[in-house]
Short mmCIF file of C-alpha atoms in Angstrom, two decimals:
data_model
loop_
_atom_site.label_atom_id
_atom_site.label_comp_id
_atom_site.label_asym_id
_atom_site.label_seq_id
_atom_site.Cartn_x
_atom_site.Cartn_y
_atom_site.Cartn_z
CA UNK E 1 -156.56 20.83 31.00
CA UNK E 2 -156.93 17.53 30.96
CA UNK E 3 -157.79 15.94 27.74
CA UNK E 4 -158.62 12.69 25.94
CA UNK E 5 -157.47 11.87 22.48
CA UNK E 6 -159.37 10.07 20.10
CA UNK E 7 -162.85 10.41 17.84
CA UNK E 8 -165.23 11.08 20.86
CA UNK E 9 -163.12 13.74 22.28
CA UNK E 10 -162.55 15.75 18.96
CA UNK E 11 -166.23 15.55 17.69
CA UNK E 12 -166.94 16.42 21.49
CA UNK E 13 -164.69 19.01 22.61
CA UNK E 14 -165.74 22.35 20.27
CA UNK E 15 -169.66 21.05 21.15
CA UNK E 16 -168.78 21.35 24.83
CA UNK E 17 -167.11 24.73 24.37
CA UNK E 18 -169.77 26.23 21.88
CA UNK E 19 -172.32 25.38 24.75
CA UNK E 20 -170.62 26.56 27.71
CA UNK E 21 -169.87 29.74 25.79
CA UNK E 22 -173.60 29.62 24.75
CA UNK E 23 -174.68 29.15 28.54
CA UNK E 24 -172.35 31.41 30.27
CA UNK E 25 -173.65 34.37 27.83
CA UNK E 26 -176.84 33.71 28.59
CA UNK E 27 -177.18 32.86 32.57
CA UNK E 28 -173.58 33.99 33.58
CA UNK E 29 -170.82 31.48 34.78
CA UNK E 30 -172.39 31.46 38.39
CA UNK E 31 -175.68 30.14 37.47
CA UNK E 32 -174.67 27.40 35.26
CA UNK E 33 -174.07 23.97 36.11
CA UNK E 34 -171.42 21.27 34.99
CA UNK E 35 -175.20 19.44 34.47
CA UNK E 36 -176.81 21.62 31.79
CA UNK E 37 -173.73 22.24 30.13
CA UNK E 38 -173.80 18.23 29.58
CA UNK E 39 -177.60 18.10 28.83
CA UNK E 40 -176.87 21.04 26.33
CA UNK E 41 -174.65 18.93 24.61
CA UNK E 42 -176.52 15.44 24.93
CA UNK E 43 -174.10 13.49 26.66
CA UNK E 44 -173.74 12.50 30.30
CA UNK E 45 -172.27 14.82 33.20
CA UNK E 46 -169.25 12.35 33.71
CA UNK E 47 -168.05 12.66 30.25
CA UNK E 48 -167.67 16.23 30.44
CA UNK E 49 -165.20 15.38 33.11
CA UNK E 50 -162.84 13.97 30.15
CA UNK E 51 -162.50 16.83 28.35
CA UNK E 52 -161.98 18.97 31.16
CA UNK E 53 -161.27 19.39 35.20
CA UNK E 54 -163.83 21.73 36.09
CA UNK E 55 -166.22 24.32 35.75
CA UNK E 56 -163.46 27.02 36.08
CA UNK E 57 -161.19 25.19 33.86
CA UNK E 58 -163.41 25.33 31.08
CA UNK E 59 -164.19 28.98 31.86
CA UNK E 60 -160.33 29.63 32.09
CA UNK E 61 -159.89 28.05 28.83
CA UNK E 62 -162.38 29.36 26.82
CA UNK E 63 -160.97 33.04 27.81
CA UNK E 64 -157.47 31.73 27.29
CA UNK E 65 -158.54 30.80 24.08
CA UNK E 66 -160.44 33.63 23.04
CA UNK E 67 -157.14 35.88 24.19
CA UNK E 68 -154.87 33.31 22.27
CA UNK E 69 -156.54 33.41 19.12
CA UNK E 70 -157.06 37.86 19.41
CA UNK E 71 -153.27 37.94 19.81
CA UNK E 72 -152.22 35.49 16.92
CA UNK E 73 -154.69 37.12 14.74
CA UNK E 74 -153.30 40.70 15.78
CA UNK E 75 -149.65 38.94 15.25
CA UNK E 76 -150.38 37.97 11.63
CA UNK E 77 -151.01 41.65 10.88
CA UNK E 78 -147.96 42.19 10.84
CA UNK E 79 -146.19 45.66 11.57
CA UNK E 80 -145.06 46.91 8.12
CA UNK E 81 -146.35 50.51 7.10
CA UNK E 82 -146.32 53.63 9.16
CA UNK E 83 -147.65 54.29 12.61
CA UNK E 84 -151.00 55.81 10.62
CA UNK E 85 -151.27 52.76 8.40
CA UNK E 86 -150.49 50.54 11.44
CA UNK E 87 -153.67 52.30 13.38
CA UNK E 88 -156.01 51.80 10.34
CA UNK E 89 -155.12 48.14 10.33
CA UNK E 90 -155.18 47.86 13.77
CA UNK E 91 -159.22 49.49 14.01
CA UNK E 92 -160.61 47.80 11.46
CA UNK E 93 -159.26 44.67 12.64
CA UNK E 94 -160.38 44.74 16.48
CA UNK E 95 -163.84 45.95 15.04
CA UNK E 96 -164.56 42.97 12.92
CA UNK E 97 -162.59 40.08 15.13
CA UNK E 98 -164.75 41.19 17.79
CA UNK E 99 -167.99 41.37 15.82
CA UNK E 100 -167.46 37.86 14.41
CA UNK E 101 -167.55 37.07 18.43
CA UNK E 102 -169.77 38.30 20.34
CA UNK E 103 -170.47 35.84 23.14
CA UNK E 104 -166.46 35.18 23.74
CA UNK E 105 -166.04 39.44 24.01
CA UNK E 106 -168.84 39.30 26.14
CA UNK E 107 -167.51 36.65 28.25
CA UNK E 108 -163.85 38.13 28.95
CA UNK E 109 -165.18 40.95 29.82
CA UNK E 110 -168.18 39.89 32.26
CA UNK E 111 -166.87 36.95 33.93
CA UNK E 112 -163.34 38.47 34.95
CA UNK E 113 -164.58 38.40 38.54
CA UNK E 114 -165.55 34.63 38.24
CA UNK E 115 -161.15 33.70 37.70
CA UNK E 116 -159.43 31.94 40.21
CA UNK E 117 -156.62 34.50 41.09
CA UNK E 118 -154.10 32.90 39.35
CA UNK E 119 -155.87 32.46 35.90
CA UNK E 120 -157.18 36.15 36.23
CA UNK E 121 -153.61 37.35 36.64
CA UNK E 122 -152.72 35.31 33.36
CA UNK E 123 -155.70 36.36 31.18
CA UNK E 124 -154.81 39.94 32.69
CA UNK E 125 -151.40 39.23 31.15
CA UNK E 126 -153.08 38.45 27.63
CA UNK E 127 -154.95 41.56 27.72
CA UNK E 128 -152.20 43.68 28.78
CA UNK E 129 -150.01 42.15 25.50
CA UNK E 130 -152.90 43.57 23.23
CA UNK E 131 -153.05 46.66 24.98
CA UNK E 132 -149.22 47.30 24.80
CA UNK E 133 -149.69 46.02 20.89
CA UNK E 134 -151.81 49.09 20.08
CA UNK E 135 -149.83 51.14 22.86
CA UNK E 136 -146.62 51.11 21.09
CA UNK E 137 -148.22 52.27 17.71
CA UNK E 138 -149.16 55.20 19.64
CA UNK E 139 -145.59 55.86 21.07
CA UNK E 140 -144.24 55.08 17.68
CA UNK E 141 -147.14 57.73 15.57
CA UNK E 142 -145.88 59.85 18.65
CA UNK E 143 -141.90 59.52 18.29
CA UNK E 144 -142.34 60.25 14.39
CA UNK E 145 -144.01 63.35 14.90
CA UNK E 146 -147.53 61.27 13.35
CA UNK E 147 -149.54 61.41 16.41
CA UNK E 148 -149.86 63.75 19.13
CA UNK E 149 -151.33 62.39 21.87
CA UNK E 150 -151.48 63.35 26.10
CA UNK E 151 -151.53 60.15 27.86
CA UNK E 152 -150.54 57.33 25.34
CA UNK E 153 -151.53 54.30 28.24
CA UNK E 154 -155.00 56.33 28.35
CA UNK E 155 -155.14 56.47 24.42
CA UNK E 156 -154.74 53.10 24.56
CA UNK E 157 -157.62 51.96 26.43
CA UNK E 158 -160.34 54.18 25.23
CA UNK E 159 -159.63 53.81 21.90
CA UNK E 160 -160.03 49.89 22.81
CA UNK E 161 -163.34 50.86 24.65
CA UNK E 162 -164.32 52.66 21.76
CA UNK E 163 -164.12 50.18 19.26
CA UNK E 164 -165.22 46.67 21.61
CA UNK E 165 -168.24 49.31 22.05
CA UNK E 166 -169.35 48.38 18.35
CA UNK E 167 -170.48 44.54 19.44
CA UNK E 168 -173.13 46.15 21.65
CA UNK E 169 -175.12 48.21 19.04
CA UNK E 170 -174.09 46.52 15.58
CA UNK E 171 -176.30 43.66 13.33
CA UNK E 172 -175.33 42.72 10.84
CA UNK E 173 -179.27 43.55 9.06
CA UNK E 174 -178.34 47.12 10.06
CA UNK E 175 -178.18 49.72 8.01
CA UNK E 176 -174.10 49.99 7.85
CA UNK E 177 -172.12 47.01 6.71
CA UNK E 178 -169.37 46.22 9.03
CA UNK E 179 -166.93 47.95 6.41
CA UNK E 180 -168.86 51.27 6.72
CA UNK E 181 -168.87 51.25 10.51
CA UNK E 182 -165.00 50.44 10.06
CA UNK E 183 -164.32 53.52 8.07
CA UNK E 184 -166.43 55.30 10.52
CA UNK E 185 -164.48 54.50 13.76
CA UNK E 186 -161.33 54.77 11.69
CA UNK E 187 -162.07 58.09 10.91
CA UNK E 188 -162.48 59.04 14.94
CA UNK E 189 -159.56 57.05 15.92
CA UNK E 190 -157.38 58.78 13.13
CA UNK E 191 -159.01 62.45 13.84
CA UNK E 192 -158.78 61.68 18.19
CA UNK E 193 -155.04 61.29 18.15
CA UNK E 194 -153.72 63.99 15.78
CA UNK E 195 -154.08 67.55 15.87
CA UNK M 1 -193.36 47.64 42.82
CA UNK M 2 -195.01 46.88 45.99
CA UNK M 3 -193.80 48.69 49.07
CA UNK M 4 -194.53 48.99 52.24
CA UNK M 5 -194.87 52.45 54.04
CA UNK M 6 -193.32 52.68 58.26
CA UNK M 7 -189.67 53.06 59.39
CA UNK M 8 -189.37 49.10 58.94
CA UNK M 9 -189.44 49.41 55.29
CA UNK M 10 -187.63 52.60 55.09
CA UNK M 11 -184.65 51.30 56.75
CA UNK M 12 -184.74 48.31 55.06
CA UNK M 13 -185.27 49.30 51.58
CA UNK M 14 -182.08 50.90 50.63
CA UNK M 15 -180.41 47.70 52.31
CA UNK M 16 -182.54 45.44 50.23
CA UNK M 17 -180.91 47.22 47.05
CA UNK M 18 -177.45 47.85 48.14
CA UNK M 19 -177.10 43.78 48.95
CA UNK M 20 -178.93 43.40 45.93
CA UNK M 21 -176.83 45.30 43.45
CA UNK M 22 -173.64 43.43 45.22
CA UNK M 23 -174.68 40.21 45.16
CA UNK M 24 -175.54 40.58 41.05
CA UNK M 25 -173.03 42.36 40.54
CA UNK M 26 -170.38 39.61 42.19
CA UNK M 27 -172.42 36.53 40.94
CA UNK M 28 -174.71 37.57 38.31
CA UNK M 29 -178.65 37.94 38.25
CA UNK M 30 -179.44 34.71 37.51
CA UNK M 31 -176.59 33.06 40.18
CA UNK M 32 -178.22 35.18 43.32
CA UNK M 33 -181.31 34.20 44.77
CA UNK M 34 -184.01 36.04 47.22
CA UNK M 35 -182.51 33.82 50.06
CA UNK M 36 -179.29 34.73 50.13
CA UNK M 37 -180.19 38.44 49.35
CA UNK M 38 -182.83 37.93 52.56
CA UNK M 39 -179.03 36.48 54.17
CA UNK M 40 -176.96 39.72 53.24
CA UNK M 41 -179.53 42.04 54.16
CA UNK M 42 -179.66 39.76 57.93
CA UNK M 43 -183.72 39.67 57.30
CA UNK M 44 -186.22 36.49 56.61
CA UNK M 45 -186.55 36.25 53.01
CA UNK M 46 -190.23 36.98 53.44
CA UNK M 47 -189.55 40.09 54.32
CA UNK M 48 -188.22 40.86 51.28
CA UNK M 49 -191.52 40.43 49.68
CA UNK M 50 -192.86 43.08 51.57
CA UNK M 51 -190.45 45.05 49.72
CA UNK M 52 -190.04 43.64 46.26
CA UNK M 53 -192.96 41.27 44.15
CA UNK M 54 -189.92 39.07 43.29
CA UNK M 55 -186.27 38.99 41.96
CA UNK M 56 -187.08 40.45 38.60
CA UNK M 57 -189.06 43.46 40.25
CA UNK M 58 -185.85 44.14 42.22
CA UNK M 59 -183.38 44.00 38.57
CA UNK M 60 -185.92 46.17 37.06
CA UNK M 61 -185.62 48.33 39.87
CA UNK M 62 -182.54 48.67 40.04
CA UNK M 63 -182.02 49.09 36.29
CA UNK M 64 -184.76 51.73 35.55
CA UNK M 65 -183.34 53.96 38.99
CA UNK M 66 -180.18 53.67 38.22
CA UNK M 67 -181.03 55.40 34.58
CA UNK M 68 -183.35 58.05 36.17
CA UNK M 69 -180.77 58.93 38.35
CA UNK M 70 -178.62 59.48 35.19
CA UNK M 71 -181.38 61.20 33.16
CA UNK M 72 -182.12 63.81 36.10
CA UNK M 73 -178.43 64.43 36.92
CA UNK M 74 -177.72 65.46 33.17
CA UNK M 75 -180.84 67.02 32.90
CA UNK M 76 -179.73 69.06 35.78
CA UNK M 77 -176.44 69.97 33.57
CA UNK M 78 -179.02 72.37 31.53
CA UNK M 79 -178.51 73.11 27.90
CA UNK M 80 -176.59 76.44 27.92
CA UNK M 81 -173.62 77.38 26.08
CA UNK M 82 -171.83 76.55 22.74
CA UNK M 83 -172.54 72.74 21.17
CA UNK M 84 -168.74 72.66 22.36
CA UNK M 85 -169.26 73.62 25.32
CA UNK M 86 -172.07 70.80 26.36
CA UNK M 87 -170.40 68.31 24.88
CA UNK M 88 -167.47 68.87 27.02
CA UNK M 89 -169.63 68.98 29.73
CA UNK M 90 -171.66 65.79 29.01
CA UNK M 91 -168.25 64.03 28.62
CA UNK M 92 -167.08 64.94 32.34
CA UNK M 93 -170.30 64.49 33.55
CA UNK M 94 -170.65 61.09 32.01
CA UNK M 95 -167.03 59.98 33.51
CA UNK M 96 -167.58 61.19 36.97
CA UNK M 97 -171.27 59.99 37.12
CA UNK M 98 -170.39 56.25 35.95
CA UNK M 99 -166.88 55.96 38.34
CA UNK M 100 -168.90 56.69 41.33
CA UNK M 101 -171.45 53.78 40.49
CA UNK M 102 -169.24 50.55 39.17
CA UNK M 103 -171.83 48.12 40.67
CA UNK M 104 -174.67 49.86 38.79
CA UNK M 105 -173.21 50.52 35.36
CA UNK M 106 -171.88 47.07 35.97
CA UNK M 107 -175.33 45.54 35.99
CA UNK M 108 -176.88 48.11 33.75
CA UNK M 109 -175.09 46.78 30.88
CA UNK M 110 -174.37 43.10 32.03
CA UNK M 111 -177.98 42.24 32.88
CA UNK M 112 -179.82 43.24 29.89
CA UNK M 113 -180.21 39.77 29.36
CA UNK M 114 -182.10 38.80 32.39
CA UNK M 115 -184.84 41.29 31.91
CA UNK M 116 -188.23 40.37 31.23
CA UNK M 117 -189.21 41.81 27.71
CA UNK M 118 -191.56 44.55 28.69
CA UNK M 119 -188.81 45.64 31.12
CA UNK M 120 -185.98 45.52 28.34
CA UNK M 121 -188.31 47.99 26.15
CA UNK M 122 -188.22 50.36 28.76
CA UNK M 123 -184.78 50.37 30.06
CA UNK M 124 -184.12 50.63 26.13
CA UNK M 125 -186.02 53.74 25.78
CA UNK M 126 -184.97 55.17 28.25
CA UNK M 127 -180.85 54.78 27.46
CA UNK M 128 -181.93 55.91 24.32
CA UNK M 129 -183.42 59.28 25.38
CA UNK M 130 -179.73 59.66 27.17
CA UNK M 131 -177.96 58.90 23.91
CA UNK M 132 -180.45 61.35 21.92
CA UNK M 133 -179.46 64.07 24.61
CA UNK M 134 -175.61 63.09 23.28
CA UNK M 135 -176.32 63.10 19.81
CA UNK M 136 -178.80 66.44 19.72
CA UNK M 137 -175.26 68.38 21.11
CA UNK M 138 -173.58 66.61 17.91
CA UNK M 139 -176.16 67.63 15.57
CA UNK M 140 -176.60 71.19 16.83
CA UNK M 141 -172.41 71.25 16.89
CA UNK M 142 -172.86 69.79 13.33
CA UNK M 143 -175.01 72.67 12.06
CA UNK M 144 -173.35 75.55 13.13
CA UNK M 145 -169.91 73.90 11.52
CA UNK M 146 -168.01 73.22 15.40
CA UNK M 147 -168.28 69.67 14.60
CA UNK M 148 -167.78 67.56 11.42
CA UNK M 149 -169.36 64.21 11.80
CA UNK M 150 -169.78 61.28 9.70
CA UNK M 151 -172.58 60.12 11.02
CA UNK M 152 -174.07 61.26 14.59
CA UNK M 153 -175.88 58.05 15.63
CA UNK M 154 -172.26 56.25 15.44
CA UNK M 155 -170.54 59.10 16.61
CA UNK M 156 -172.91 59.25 19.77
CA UNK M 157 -172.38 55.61 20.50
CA UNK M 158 -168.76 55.45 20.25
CA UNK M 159 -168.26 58.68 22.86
CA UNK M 160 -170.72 57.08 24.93
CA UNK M 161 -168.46 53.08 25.04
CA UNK M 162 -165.31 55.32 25.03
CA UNK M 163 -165.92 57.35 28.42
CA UNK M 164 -168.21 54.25 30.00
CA UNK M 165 -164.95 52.27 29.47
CA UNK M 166 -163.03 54.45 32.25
CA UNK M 167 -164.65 52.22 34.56
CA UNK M 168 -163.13 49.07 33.67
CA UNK M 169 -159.59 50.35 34.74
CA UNK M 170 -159.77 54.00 36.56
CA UNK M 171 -159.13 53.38 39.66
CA UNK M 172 -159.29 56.23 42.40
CA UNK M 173 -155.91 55.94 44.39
CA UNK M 174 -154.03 55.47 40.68
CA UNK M 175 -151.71 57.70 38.77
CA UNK M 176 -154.12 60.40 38.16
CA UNK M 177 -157.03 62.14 39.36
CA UNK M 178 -160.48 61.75 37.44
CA UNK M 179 -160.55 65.07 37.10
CA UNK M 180 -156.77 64.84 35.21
CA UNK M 181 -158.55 61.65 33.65
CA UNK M 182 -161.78 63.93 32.25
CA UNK M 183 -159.46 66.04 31.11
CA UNK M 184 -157.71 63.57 28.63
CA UNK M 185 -160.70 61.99 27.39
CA UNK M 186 -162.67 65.38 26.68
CA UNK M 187 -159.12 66.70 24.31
CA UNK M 188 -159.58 63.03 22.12
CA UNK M 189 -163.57 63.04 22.44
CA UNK M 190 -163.50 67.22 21.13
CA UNK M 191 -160.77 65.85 18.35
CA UNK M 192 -162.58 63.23 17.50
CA UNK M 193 -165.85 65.01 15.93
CA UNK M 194 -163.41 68.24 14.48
CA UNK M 195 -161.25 68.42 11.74
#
C-alpha cells in the first residue's frame, strides 16, 4: 500500500480507515464509493489516493489488519497451562476481541467475496493460522487423554462459529456482562468436547 | 407486494427472485439495482414493477419467505418424542435446511441492515419465534433433568451460530457427507447442554 509519511498522513490515515470500515458495514464494499469515503472524512477524493491505491486495497488492508492484529493478540496469550486451561483462555479471548469489533468481524466475514483472488487466498491464509491455533489445542486436550473429540478440524470451526456468534446478539446494556456470557460459552465449549 | 396474476408473471416471478437473491448475494443489497436485476432476469426493468413495488419490497420478500419456509419446514418436524430426541432433530434439520440455501441464509443475516424498520421488526419476530421453538426443547429438556443449562436464551443462540456456521465451509463434494457432518455436530451440540 502505498503510503505518505508525514503529519497529514498520520492524523489522516486511521480517519480514512475508521470510515471505510464505518461505510462498508453499513452499505457493503460494492455500494460505496472512493467519493463518500473522502466526503466522510472531509477531505478531497485525490487525497485518499495518498494513503492508498484503491478501493480494494483499502478493503484488503483493513481485513489484513483486522487478521494481523487477531493473530498477535492470540500470540501474546501465550501457550503455558494445559490443553483445558489453554481452551478457557482461548474462549474468553475470541469472545471479547471480537465484541470490542464488531464492524471489522462483520467485514471479514461479509466481504470475502469482494477479494481479488490473490488477497482472498492470503486473508484465507490468516484465518486458517487461527483456526489451526485453536485446532492444535484440540489435538493436544486429545493426545493427553483431556478431550475427546470426533472430528478435531470440525471442532475447530464450530466452536469458532459458536463463539463469533456472540457479536450478533450481545450489548453491552444487556443483561449479562461480557464476563458472564464468557463463563457461559466456556462452560459449552468445555462440556462439547469432553465426555 | 403487488403481483400480477397470468402465465407472464408466473414464469417470471420465481426468475425475478432467483436473479435477485444472486445479484445481493454477490454484490450486496445496496450495490444491485432494479436495472441490472431487469438485465439478469433478460426483461425491461418495468416489468419488474409489475412484479415488485420496488427494491426493498423484493429484500423483504425475500427475507420474510425465506423464514416461512424455515418456520413451516420445522413446524412440519412435529413435537414428538423425548426433549433429546427434538433437539437432535432440530439440529439436523437446521444443518441440512441452511446448506441447501447459502444465497438465502447469506442475505438473511447479511442484509439486516438494509431493511426498512417496520420490515426489520418483522423479520425479527419472526427469527425469534424459530429460536423460541429451540429454546422451548431446552427448557422442557431442562425440566425433566436431560439437559443442564446455564442459561437457555444463550444456550439457544449459541446452537443456533454453531450449526448456521456449517455453511461458511461445508462444502458438498468435501471429505464428508452432511449427513456424517450432522452427525458430528449433534454428539458436541447433545454434550454441550449435559453434564
Amino acid at each position: 500500500m502505498a503510503r505518505t509519511t508525514g503529519s497529514h498522513s498520520e492524523i489522516t490515515g486511521p480517519r480514512i480507515r475508521e470510515a471505510a470500515l464505518r461505510l462498508f458495514a453499513r452499505h457493503g464494499y460494492a455500494a460505496v464509493s472512493m467519493r463518500q469515503i473522502a466526503t466522510e472524512v472531509g477531505v478531497q477524493a485525490g487525497a485518499l489516493y495518498n494513503y492508498t491505491a484503491d478501493k480494494q486495497s483499502l478493503l484488503f488492508s483493513l481485513m489484513r489488519g483486522h487478521m494481523d492484529e487477531l493473530l498477535a493478540a492470540h500470540a501474546a496469550l501465550g501457550q503455558d497451562g494445559s490443553p483445558t486451561a489453554r481452551l478457557e483462555r482461548f474462549t474468553r479471548f475470541h469472545i471479547s476481541f471480537h465484541a470490542d469489533r464488531p464492524q471489522a468481524v462483520f467485514i471479514s466475514y461479509m466481504e470475502l467475496r469482494s477479494l481479488e483472488p490473490n488477497n482472498f487466498q492470503i486473508i484465507e491464509a490468516l484465518r486458517r493460522d487461527y483456526e489451526d491455533a485453536l485446532e492444535s489445542i484440540l489435538r493436544d486436550g486429545m493426545a493427553g487423554g483431556d478431550f475427546t473429540i470426533a472430528d478435531p478440524k470440525i471442532a475447530t470451526l464450530a466452536v469458532i462459529a459458536m463463539l463469533t456468534g456472540v457479536n450478533t446478539w450481545y450489548r453491552s446494556a444487556g443483561r449479562l456482562s461480557l464476563e458472564e456470557v464468557e463463563q457461559v460459552y466456556w462452560d459449552m465449549v468445555h462440556r462439547s468436547v469432553t465426555e
